Amino acid sequence: MEGELLSALCTPALVVDVDKVKRNAQRMIERCQELGVQLRPHMKTHKTIECADIMTGGSRRSIVVSTLAEACFYADHGFDDILYAYSVPFDKVERCAALSERLDLFQVLLDHPDALEQLKKRPLRDGRQWHVWLKLDCGNGRAGVLHSDPEAVRLAQAITEAEGVQLTGVYAHCGNTYNCKGVEQIQAVAQETTSLTLQFMEKLKAIGITCKSSIGSTPSCSHPVKDMAQLSEVHPGNYVFYDVQQSLIGSCSLEDVAVRVLTRVIGHCPHRNQLLIDCGWTGIRLLSMTQEHGRVEPISGPLDYSKYPLGSLLTLIPYHSCATAMMHPVYHVHSEGRLLGKWTPTRGW
């Protein structure tokens, strides 16, 4: 189908504007270069080799993944310096060990002493060390040991003192930027997360511990604050696609969103002033969804059904591109509306 118009696709279909992907990626690369920090892009939004190459500038180095399936997928395709940024699952320690012994640099993340004990029970072969990042909660309220808890410093010290284990860095996710509206609020959260992380690094320095520091989220890295230049790395991911949610937060404009879901009108429902479309649970923001259907209605006034005959093609902007992409086994890549090929993401945990 290469060279054909998007209308040649069967629906529902996820389409990716490769020109916008490249532009979004390049802007982030330049932003990080200006700050003087290492960009470690997160792969969880797209989970493809092609997009990873664009995000890393072809280096195939310094990436973040959210699943071991992603880690193995990228390792199999020549990527290295991979950070598995998910609190070490005890049932997957052996798989983590295999990657640690196979790659030049495979890194894990933990936020509890019990996880450290699991790593100590599985020493790596050939004198290799576990490379560990400490997950810090700086207000996001998800995973991580609380930045102000004395246990955080004690855990960092325990990692440093453990045989066969190295404290590589401190990792904080400022996902609370997703509650923001506008650049001012985004930067306030970014500043708070950065400041708390840097303060924690000073606590470590005071007891003789030095390591890397990293924070990340697409909103904070789309509008970075100056103090982020004092960090070692940042780890945004969604920015390569963006979505409606990011536009509402203030990370981007709708023009920056690189993905769309194509769907066709399959029903007219004038008694409800609605259209029925062939797009169900794909993460888009519709009036309502079931497994294989979606209901669309106008913002105001009655629908003019003559504009939407059965079979009409609609283009929908995903509300959250990570969730939408997850529902599609293949992405149809295009430039200026002409199909170029397909990207196939990895799946599983």
PDB file of C-alpha atoms in Angstrom, residues 104-344:
ATOM      1  CA  ASP A 104      27.066  -3.636  28.361  1.00  0.00           C
ATOM      2  CA  LEU A 105      24.647  -1.711  30.578  1.00  0.00           C
ATOM      3  CA  PHE A 106      21.251  -2.912  31.772  1.00  0.00           C
ATOM      4  CA  GLN A 107      19.855  -0.989  34.720  1.00  0.00           C
ATOM      5  CA  VAL A 108      17.055  -1.712  37.169  1.00  0.00           C
ATOM      6  CA  LEU A 109      15.078   0.423  39.568  1.00  0.00           C
ATOM      7  CA  LEU A 110      13.954  -0.214  43.137  1.00  0.00           C
ATOM      8  CA  ASP A 111      12.302   1.584  46.031  1.00  0.00           C
ATOM      9  CA  HIS A 112      12.316  -1.014  48.833  1.00  0.00           C
ATOM     10  CA  PRO A 113      14.981  -2.869  50.839  1.00  0.00           C
ATOM     11  CA  ASP A 114      13.361  -6.209  50.008  1.00  0.00           C
ATOM     12  CA  ALA A 115      14.073  -5.626  46.309  1.00  0.00           C
ATOM     13  CA  LEU A 116      17.725  -5.012  47.131  1.00  0.00           C
ATOM     14  CA  GLU A 117      17.805  -8.312  49.023  1.00  0.00           C
ATOM     15  CA  GLN A 118      16.458 -10.085  45.927  1.00  0.00           C
ATOM     16  CA  LEU A 119      19.311  -8.702  43.834  1.00  0.00           C
ATOM     17  CA  LYS A 120      21.894  -9.665  46.449  1.00  0.00           C
ATOM     18  CA  LYS A 121      20.568 -13.236  46.359  1.00  0.00           C
ATOM     19  CA  ARG A 122      21.289 -13.383  42.633  1.00  0.00           C
ATOM     20  CA  PRO A 123      24.895 -12.233  42.103  1.00  0.00           C
ATOM     21  CA  LEU A 124      25.802 -11.616  38.481  1.00  0.00           C
ATOM     22  CA  ARG A 125      28.403 -13.729  36.712  1.00  0.00           C
ATOM     23  CA  ASP A 126      31.880 -12.682  35.540  1.00  0.00           C
ATOM     24  CA  GLY A 127      32.269 -10.032  38.212  1.00  0.00           C
ATOM     25  CA  ARG A 128      29.445  -7.898  36.840  1.00  0.00           C
ATOM     26  CA  GLN A 129      27.459  -5.606  39.100  1.00  0.00           C
ATOM     27  CA  TRP A 130      23.788  -4.822  39.295  1.00  0.00           C
ATOM     28  CA  HIS A 131      23.285  -1.232  38.135  1.00  0.00           C
ATOM     29  CA  VAL A 132      20.509   0.196  40.303  1.00  0.00           C
ATOM     30  CA  TRP A 133      18.508   3.417  40.250  1.00  0.00           C
ATOM     31  CA  LEU A 134      16.674   4.456  43.417  1.00  0.00           C
ATOM     32  CA  LYS A 135      13.098   5.488  42.670  1.00  0.00           C
ATOM     33  CA  LEU A 136      12.218   8.678  44.551  1.00  0.00           C
ATOM     34  CA  ASP A 137       8.714  10.057  45.105  1.00  0.00           C
ATOM     35  CA  CYS A 138       8.902  13.855  44.923  1.00  0.00           C
ATOM     36  CA  GLY A 139       5.160  14.481  45.028  1.00  0.00           C
ATOM     37  CA  ASN A 140       3.855  12.299  42.209  1.00  0.00           C
ATOM     38  CA  GLY A 141       2.408   9.814  44.683  1.00  0.00           C
ATOM     39  CA  ARG A 142       2.899   6.641  42.695  1.00  0.00           C
ATOM     40  CA  ALA A 143       5.958   4.398  43.081  1.00  0.00           C
ATOM     41  CA  GLY A 144       9.064   5.477  44.929  1.00  0.00           C
ATOM     42  CA  VAL A 145      10.362   6.061  48.435  1.00  0.00           C
ATOM     43  CA  LEU A 146       9.328   9.492  49.710  1.00  0.00           C
ATOM     44  CA  HIS A 147      12.107  12.058  49.265  1.00  0.00           C
ATOM     45  CA  SER A 148      11.724  13.332  52.854  1.00  0.00           C
ATOM     46  CA  ASP A 149      11.671   9.888  54.471  1.00  0.00           C
ATOM     47  CA  PRO A 150      14.972   9.073  56.231  1.00  0.00           C
ATOM     48  CA  GLU A 151      14.534   5.585  54.800  1.00  0.00           C
ATOM     49  CA  ALA A 152      15.336   6.993  51.338  1.00  0.00           C
ATOM     50  CA  VAL A 153      18.876   7.941  52.330  1.00  0.00           C
ATOM     51  CA  ARG A 154      19.301   4.682  54.258  1.00  0.00           C
ATOM     52  CA  LEU A 155      18.229   2.696  51.200  1.00  0.00           C
ATOM     53  CA  ALA A 156      20.645   4.613  48.973  1.00  0.00           C
ATOM     54  CA  GLN A 157      23.421   3.847  51.455  1.00  0.00           C
ATOM     55  CA  ALA A 158      22.445   0.181  51.602  1.00  0.00           C
ATOM     56  CA  ILE A 159      22.586  -0.059  47.808  1.00  0.00           C
ATOM     57  CA  THR A 160      26.023   1.560  47.805  1.00  0.00           C
ATOM     58  CA  GLU A 161      27.338  -0.819  50.472  1.00  0.00           C
ATOM     59  CA  ALA A 162      25.870  -4.005  48.983  1.00  0.00           C
ATOM     60  CA  GLU A 163      28.333  -6.377  47.365  1.00  0.00           C
ATOM     61  CA  GLY A 164      27.818  -6.786  43.638  1.00  0.00           C
ATOM     62  CA  VAL A 165      25.492  -3.778  43.455  1.00  0.00           C
ATOM     63  CA  GLN A 166      26.145  -0.218  42.289  1.00  0.00           C
ATOM     64  CA  LEU A 167      23.966   2.845  42.865  1.00  0.00           C
ATOM     65  CA  THR A 168      23.824   4.341  39.378  1.00  0.00           C
ATOM     66  CA  GLY A 169      21.304   7.087  39.980  1.00  0.00           C
ATOM     67  CA  VAL A 170      18.214   8.589  41.567  1.00  0.00           C
ATOM     68  CA  TYR A 171      15.065   8.585  39.430  1.00  0.00           C
ATOM     69  CA  ALA A 172      11.929  10.695  39.943  1.00  0.00           C
ATOM     70  CA  HIS A 173       8.850  10.861  37.739  1.00  0.00           C
ATOM     71  CA  CYS A 174       6.934  14.143  37.914  1.00  0.00           C
ATOM     72  CA  GLY A 175       3.683  12.631  36.696  1.00  0.00           C
ATOM     73  CA  ASN A 176       1.841  15.213  38.782  1.00  0.00           C
ATOM     74  CA  THR A 177       2.416  17.584  35.839  1.00  0.00           C
ATOM     75  CA  TYR A 178      -0.496  15.713  34.258  1.00  0.00           C
ATOM     76  CA  ASN A 179      -2.790  17.618  36.619  1.00  0.00           C
ATOM     77  CA  CYS A 180      -1.546  20.955  35.284  1.00  0.00           C
ATOM     78  CA  LYS A 181      -3.143  23.490  32.984  1.00  0.00           C
ATOM     79  CA  GLY A 182      -0.708  25.784  31.232  1.00  0.00           C
ATOM     80  CA  VAL A 183       3.026  26.372  31.164  1.00  0.00           C
ATOM     81  CA  GLU A 184       3.152  28.227  34.486  1.00  0.00           C
ATOM     82  CA  GLN A 185       1.685  25.290  36.415  1.00  0.00           C
ATOM     83  CA  ILE A 186       3.827  22.771  34.518  1.00  0.00           C
ATOM     84  CA  GLN A 187       6.991  24.670  35.363  1.00  0.00           C
ATOM     85  CA  ALA A 188       5.976  25.027  39.013  1.00  0.00           C
ATOM     86  CA  VAL A 189       5.748  21.225  39.319  1.00  0.00           C
ATOM     87  CA  ALA A 190       8.937  20.742  37.304  1.00  0.00           C
ATOM     88  CA  GLN A 191      10.736  23.170  39.600  1.00  0.00           C
ATOM     89  CA  GLU A 192       9.467  21.442  42.728  1.00  0.00           C
ATOM     90  CA  THR A 193      10.464  17.977  41.483  1.00  0.00           C
ATOM     91  CA  THR A 194      13.869  19.233  40.348  1.00  0.00           C
ATOM     92  CA  SER A 195      14.527  21.065  43.615  1.00  0.00           C
ATOM     93  CA  LEU A 196      13.527  18.102  45.786  1.00  0.00           C
ATOM     94  CA  THR A 197      15.662  15.753  43.693  1.00  0.00           C
ATOM     95  CA  LEU A 198      18.687  18.056  43.884  1.00  0.00           C
ATOM     96  CA  GLN A 199      18.194  18.468  47.642  1.00  0.00           C
ATOM     97  CA  PHE A 200      18.179  14.701  47.980  1.00  0.00           C
ATOM     98  CA  MET A 201      21.379  14.505  45.947  1.00  0.00           C
ATOM     99  CA  GLU A 202      22.970  16.928  48.433  1.00  0.00           C
ATOM    100  CA  LYS A 203      21.956  14.623  51.289  1.00  0.00           C
ATOM    101  CA  LEU A 204      23.707  11.771  49.535  1.00  0.00           C
ATOM    102  CA  LYS A 205      26.759  13.895  48.825  1.00  0.00           C
ATOM    103  CA  ALA A 206      26.991  14.754  52.528  1.00  0.00           C
ATOM    104  CA  ILE A 207      27.513  11.067  53.337  1.00  0.00           C
ATOM    105  CA  GLY A 208      29.935  10.519  50.477  1.00  0.00           C
ATOM    106  CA  ILE A 209      27.576   9.140  47.832  1.00  0.00           C
ATOM    107  CA  THR A 210      27.641  10.483  44.284  1.00  0.00           C
ATOM    108  CA  CYS A 211      25.504   9.211  41.420  1.00  0.00           C
ATOM    109  CA  LYS A 212      23.322  10.401  38.549  1.00  0.00           C
ATOM    110  CA  SER A 213      19.988  12.202  38.898  1.00  0.00           C
ATOM    111  CA  SER A 214      17.035  12.042  36.524  1.00  0.00           C
ATOM    112  CA  ILE A 215      13.504  13.402  36.422  1.00  0.00           C
ATOM    113  CA  GLY A 216      10.976  13.218  33.656  1.00  0.00           C
ATOM    114  CA  SER A 217       7.536  13.646  32.180  1.00  0.00           C
ATOM    115  CA  THR A 218       6.528  15.006  28.817  1.00  0.00           C
ATOM    116  CA  PRO A 219       4.999  18.221  30.220  1.00  0.00           C
ATOM    117  CA  SER A 220       8.046  19.085  32.346  1.00  0.00           C
ATOM    118  CA  CYS A 221      10.510  18.316  29.554  1.00  0.00           C
ATOM    119  CA  SER A 222       8.446  20.186  26.971  1.00  0.00           C
ATOM    120  CA  HIS A 223       8.766  23.315  29.140  1.00  0.00           C
ATOM    121  CA  PRO A 224      11.915  22.742  31.222  1.00  0.00           C
ATOM    122  CA  VAL A 225      13.041  25.059  34.015  1.00  0.00           C
ATOM    123  CA  LYS A 226      16.636  26.296  34.254  1.00  0.00           C
ATOM    124  CA  ASP A 227      17.474  24.224  37.331  1.00  0.00           C
ATOM    125  CA  MET A 228      16.938  21.048  35.320  1.00  0.00           C
ATOM    126  CA  ALA A 229      20.375  21.796  33.854  1.00  0.00           C
ATOM    127  CA  GLN A 230      21.806  20.598  37.186  1.00  0.00           C
ATOM    128  CA  LEU A 231      20.389  17.113  36.620  1.00  0.00           C
ATOM    129  CA  SER A 232      22.233  14.322  34.823  1.00  0.00           C
ATOM    130  CA  GLU A 233      19.351  13.102  32.672  1.00  0.00           C
ATOM    131  CA  VAL A 234      15.686  13.545  31.782  1.00  0.00           C
ATOM    132  CA  HIS A 235      13.343  10.772  30.652  1.00  0.00           C
ATOM    133  CA  PRO A 236      10.197  11.935  28.789  1.00  0.00           C
ATOM    134  CA  GLY A 237       8.385   9.622  26.372  1.00  0.00           C
ATOM    135  CA  ASN A 238       4.915  10.673  25.204  1.00  0.00           C
ATOM    136  CA  TYR A 239       6.304  13.783  23.447  1.00  0.00           C
ATOM    137  CA  VAL A 240       7.161  11.846  20.310  1.00  0.00           C
ATOM    138  CA  PHE A 241       3.436  11.345  19.611  1.00  0.00           C
ATOM    139  CA  TYR A 242       1.741  13.835  21.984  1.00  0.00           C
ATOM    140  CA  ASP A 243      -2.086  13.734  22.252  1.00  0.00           C
ATOM    141  CA  VAL A 244      -5.180  15.709  23.228  1.00  0.00           C
ATOM    142  CA  GLN A 245      -4.387  15.369  26.922  1.00  0.00           C
ATOM    143  CA  GLN A 246      -0.959  16.927  26.407  1.00  0.00           C
ATOM    144  CA  SER A 247      -2.517  19.798  24.460  1.00  0.00           C
ATOM    145  CA  LEU A 248      -4.967  20.442  27.315  1.00  0.00           C
ATOM    146  CA  ILE A 249      -2.122  20.356  29.847  1.00  0.00           C
ATOM    147  CA  GLY A 250      -0.166  22.842  27.745  1.00  0.00           C
ATOM    148  CA  SER A 251       2.712  20.604  26.643  1.00  0.00           C
ATOM    149  CA  CYS A 252       1.969  21.077  22.948  1.00  0.00           C
ATOM    150  CA  SER A 253      -0.572  22.277  20.404  1.00  0.00           C
ATOM    151  CA  LEU A 254      -2.967  19.965  18.574  1.00  0.00           C
ATOM    152  CA  GLU A 255      -0.828  20.529  15.475  1.00  0.00           C
ATOM    153  CA  ASP A 256       2.042  18.749  17.234  1.00  0.00           C
ATOM    154  CA  VAL A 257       0.052  15.519  17.748  1.00  0.00           C
ATOM    155  CA  ALA A 258       1.570  12.943  15.397  1.00  0.00           C
ATOM    156  CA  VAL A 259      -1.045  10.178  15.663  1.00  0.00           C
ATOM    157  CA  ARG A 260      -4.648   9.773  14.573  1.00  0.00           C
ATOM    158  CA  VAL A 261      -7.160   6.957  14.593  1.00  0.00           C
ATOM    159  CA  LEU A 262      -9.024   6.513  11.327  1.00  0.00           C
ATOM    160  CA  THR A 263     -12.587   5.285  11.701  1.00  0.00           C
ATOM    161  CA  ARG A 264     -15.640   5.001   9.485  1.00  0.00           C
ATOM    162  CA  VAL A 265     -19.258   5.901  10.068  1.00  0.00           C
ATOM    163  CA  ILE A 266     -21.286   2.702  10.344  1.00  0.00           C
ATOM    164  CA  GLY A 267     -24.597   4.018  11.627  1.00  0.00           C
ATOM    165  CA  HIS A 268     -26.908   7.031  11.844  1.00  0.00           C
ATOM    166  CA  CYS A 269     -28.872   7.452  15.064  1.00  0.00           C
ATOM    167  CA  PRO A 270     -31.042  10.580  14.604  1.00  0.00           C
ATOM    168  CA  HIS A 271     -33.182   9.648  17.610  1.00  0.00           C
ATOM    169  CA  ARG A 272     -30.023  10.213  19.709  1.00  0.00           C
ATOM    170  CA  ASN A 273     -28.430  12.905  17.492  1.00  0.00           C
ATOM    171  CA  GLN A 274     -25.431  10.623  17.160  1.00  0.00           C
ATOM    172  CA  LEU A 275     -23.200   8.810  14.685  1.00  0.00           C
ATOM    173  CA  LEU A 276     -22.042   5.256  15.267  1.00  0.00           C
ATOM    174  CA  ILE A 277     -18.439   4.527  14.255  1.00  0.00           C
ATOM    175  CA  ASP A 278     -16.321   1.376  13.948  1.00  0.00           C
ATOM    176  CA  CYS A 279     -13.869   2.402  16.635  1.00  0.00           C
ATOM    177  CA  GLY A 280     -14.293   1.072  20.163  1.00  0.00           C
ATOM    178  CA  TRP A 281     -11.872   0.853  23.097  1.00  0.00           C
ATOM    179  CA  THR A 282      -8.928   2.635  21.514  1.00  0.00           C
ATOM    180  CA  GLY A 283      -8.269   5.371  24.070  1.00  0.00           C
ATOM    181  CA  ILE A 284      -9.973   8.177  22.187  1.00  0.00           C
ATOM    182  CA  ARG A 285     -12.263  10.723  23.783  1.00  0.00           C
ATOM    183  CA  LEU A 286     -15.749  10.008  22.507  1.00  0.00           C
ATOM    184  CA  LEU A 287     -19.172  10.423  24.042  1.00  0.00           C
ATOM    185  CA  SER A 288     -19.066   6.734  24.934  1.00  0.00           C
ATOM    186  CA  MET A 289     -17.465   3.499  23.783  1.00  0.00           C
ATOM    187  CA  THR A 290     -18.104  -0.205  23.818  1.00  0.00           C
ATOM    188  CA  GLN A 291     -15.728  -2.899  22.651  1.00  0.00           C
ATOM    189  CA  GLU A 292     -16.043  -2.330  18.897  1.00  0.00           C
ATOM    190  CA  HIS A 293     -18.284   0.725  18.624  1.00  0.00           C
ATOM    191  CA  GLY A 294     -18.066   4.383  19.452  1.00  0.00           C
ATOM    192  CA  ARG A 295     -20.741   7.054  19.702  1.00  0.00           C
ATOM    193  CA  VAL A 296     -20.078  10.544  18.418  1.00  0.00           C
ATOM    194  CA  GLU A 297     -22.315  13.548  18.872  1.00  0.00           C
ATOM    195  CA  PRO A 298     -21.986  17.248  17.987  1.00  0.00           C
ATOM    196  CA  ILE A 299     -20.807  19.860  20.459  1.00  0.00           C
ATOM    197  CA  SER A 300     -24.060  21.737  19.836  1.00  0.00           C
ATOM    198  CA  GLY A 301     -27.048  21.608  17.542  1.00  0.00           C
ATOM    199  CA  PRO A 302     -28.356  18.774  15.392  1.00  0.00           C
ATOM    200  CA  LEU A 303     -26.133  16.566  13.253  1.00  0.00           C
ATOM    201  CA  ASP A 304     -26.266  17.061   9.497  1.00  0.00           C
ATOM    202  CA  TYR A 305     -26.238  13.417   8.475  1.00  0.00           C
ATOM    203  CA  SER A 306     -25.819  14.317   4.810  1.00  0.00           C
ATOM    204  CA  LYS A 307     -22.236  15.314   5.652  1.00  0.00           C
ATOM    205  CA  TYR A 308     -21.539  11.901   7.158  1.00  0.00           C
ATOM    206  CA  PRO A 309     -22.918   9.165   4.873  1.00  0.00           C
ATOM    207  CA  LEU A 310     -22.323   5.570   5.920  1.00  0.00           C
ATOM    208  CA  GLY A 311     -18.750   4.625   5.117  1.00  0.00           C
ATOM    209  CA  SER A 312     -17.437   8.166   5.630  1.00  0.00           C
ATOM    210  CA  LEU A 313     -13.887   8.330   6.967  1.00  0.00           C
ATOM    211  CA  LEU A 314     -13.332  10.287  10.169  1.00  0.00           C
ATOM    212  CA  THR A 315      -9.984  11.229  11.698  1.00  0.00           C
ATOM    213  CA  LEU A 316      -9.890  11.133  15.495  1.00  0.00           C
ATOM    214  CA  ILE A 317      -7.165  12.614  17.688  1.00  0.00           C
ATOM    215  CA  PRO A 318      -6.321  10.283  20.598  1.00  0.00           C
ATOM    216  CA  TYR A 319      -6.944  11.628  24.068  1.00  0.00           C
ATOM    217  CA  HIS A 320      -4.037   9.573  25.439  1.00  0.00           C
ATOM    218  CA  SER A 321      -1.732   8.204  22.745  1.00  0.00           C
ATOM    219  CA  CYS A 322      -0.082   5.576  24.991  1.00  0.00           C
ATOM    220  CA  ALA A 323      -3.424   3.869  25.631  1.00  0.00           C
ATOM    221  CA  THR A 324      -4.562   4.262  22.030  1.00  0.00           C
ATOM    222  CA  ALA A 325      -1.345   2.873  20.538  1.00  0.00           C
ATOM    223  CA  MET A 326      -1.519  -0.092  22.920  1.00  0.00           C
ATOM    224  CA  MET A 327      -4.764  -1.204  21.227  1.00  0.00           C
ATOM    225  CA  HIS A 328      -3.273  -1.414  17.729  1.00  0.00           C
ATOM    226  CA  PRO A 329      -1.045  -4.287  16.510  1.00  0.00           C
ATOM    227  CA  VAL A 330       0.463  -2.143  13.750  1.00  0.00           C
ATOM    228  CA  TYR A 331       0.929   1.580  13.046  1.00  0.00           C
ATOM    229  CA  HIS A 332       0.497   2.897   9.492  1.00  0.00           C
ATOM    230  CA  VAL A 333       3.186   5.481   8.851  1.00  0.00           C
ATOM    231  CA  HIS A 334       2.623   8.310   6.399  1.00  0.00           C
ATOM    232  CA  SER A 335       4.057  11.580   5.151  1.00  0.00           C
ATOM    233  CA  GLU A 336       1.646  14.251   3.940  1.00  0.00           C
ATOM    234  CA  GLY A 337      -1.155  11.709   3.730  1.00  0.00           C
ATOM    235  CA  ARG A 338       0.717   9.135   1.634  1.00  0.00           C
ATOM    236  CA  LEU A 339       1.480   5.766   3.189  1.00  0.00           C
ATOM    237  CA  LEU A 340       5.163   4.904   3.672  1.00  0.00           C
ATOM    238  CA  GLY A 341       4.963   1.578   5.500  1.00  0.00           C
ATOM    239  CA  LYS A 342       4.196  -0.009   8.865  1.00  0.00           C
ATOM    240  CA  TRP A 343       5.722   0.007  12.332  1.00  0.00           C
ATOM    241  CA  THR A 344       5.081  -3.052  14.490  1.00  0.00           C
TER     242      THR A 344
END
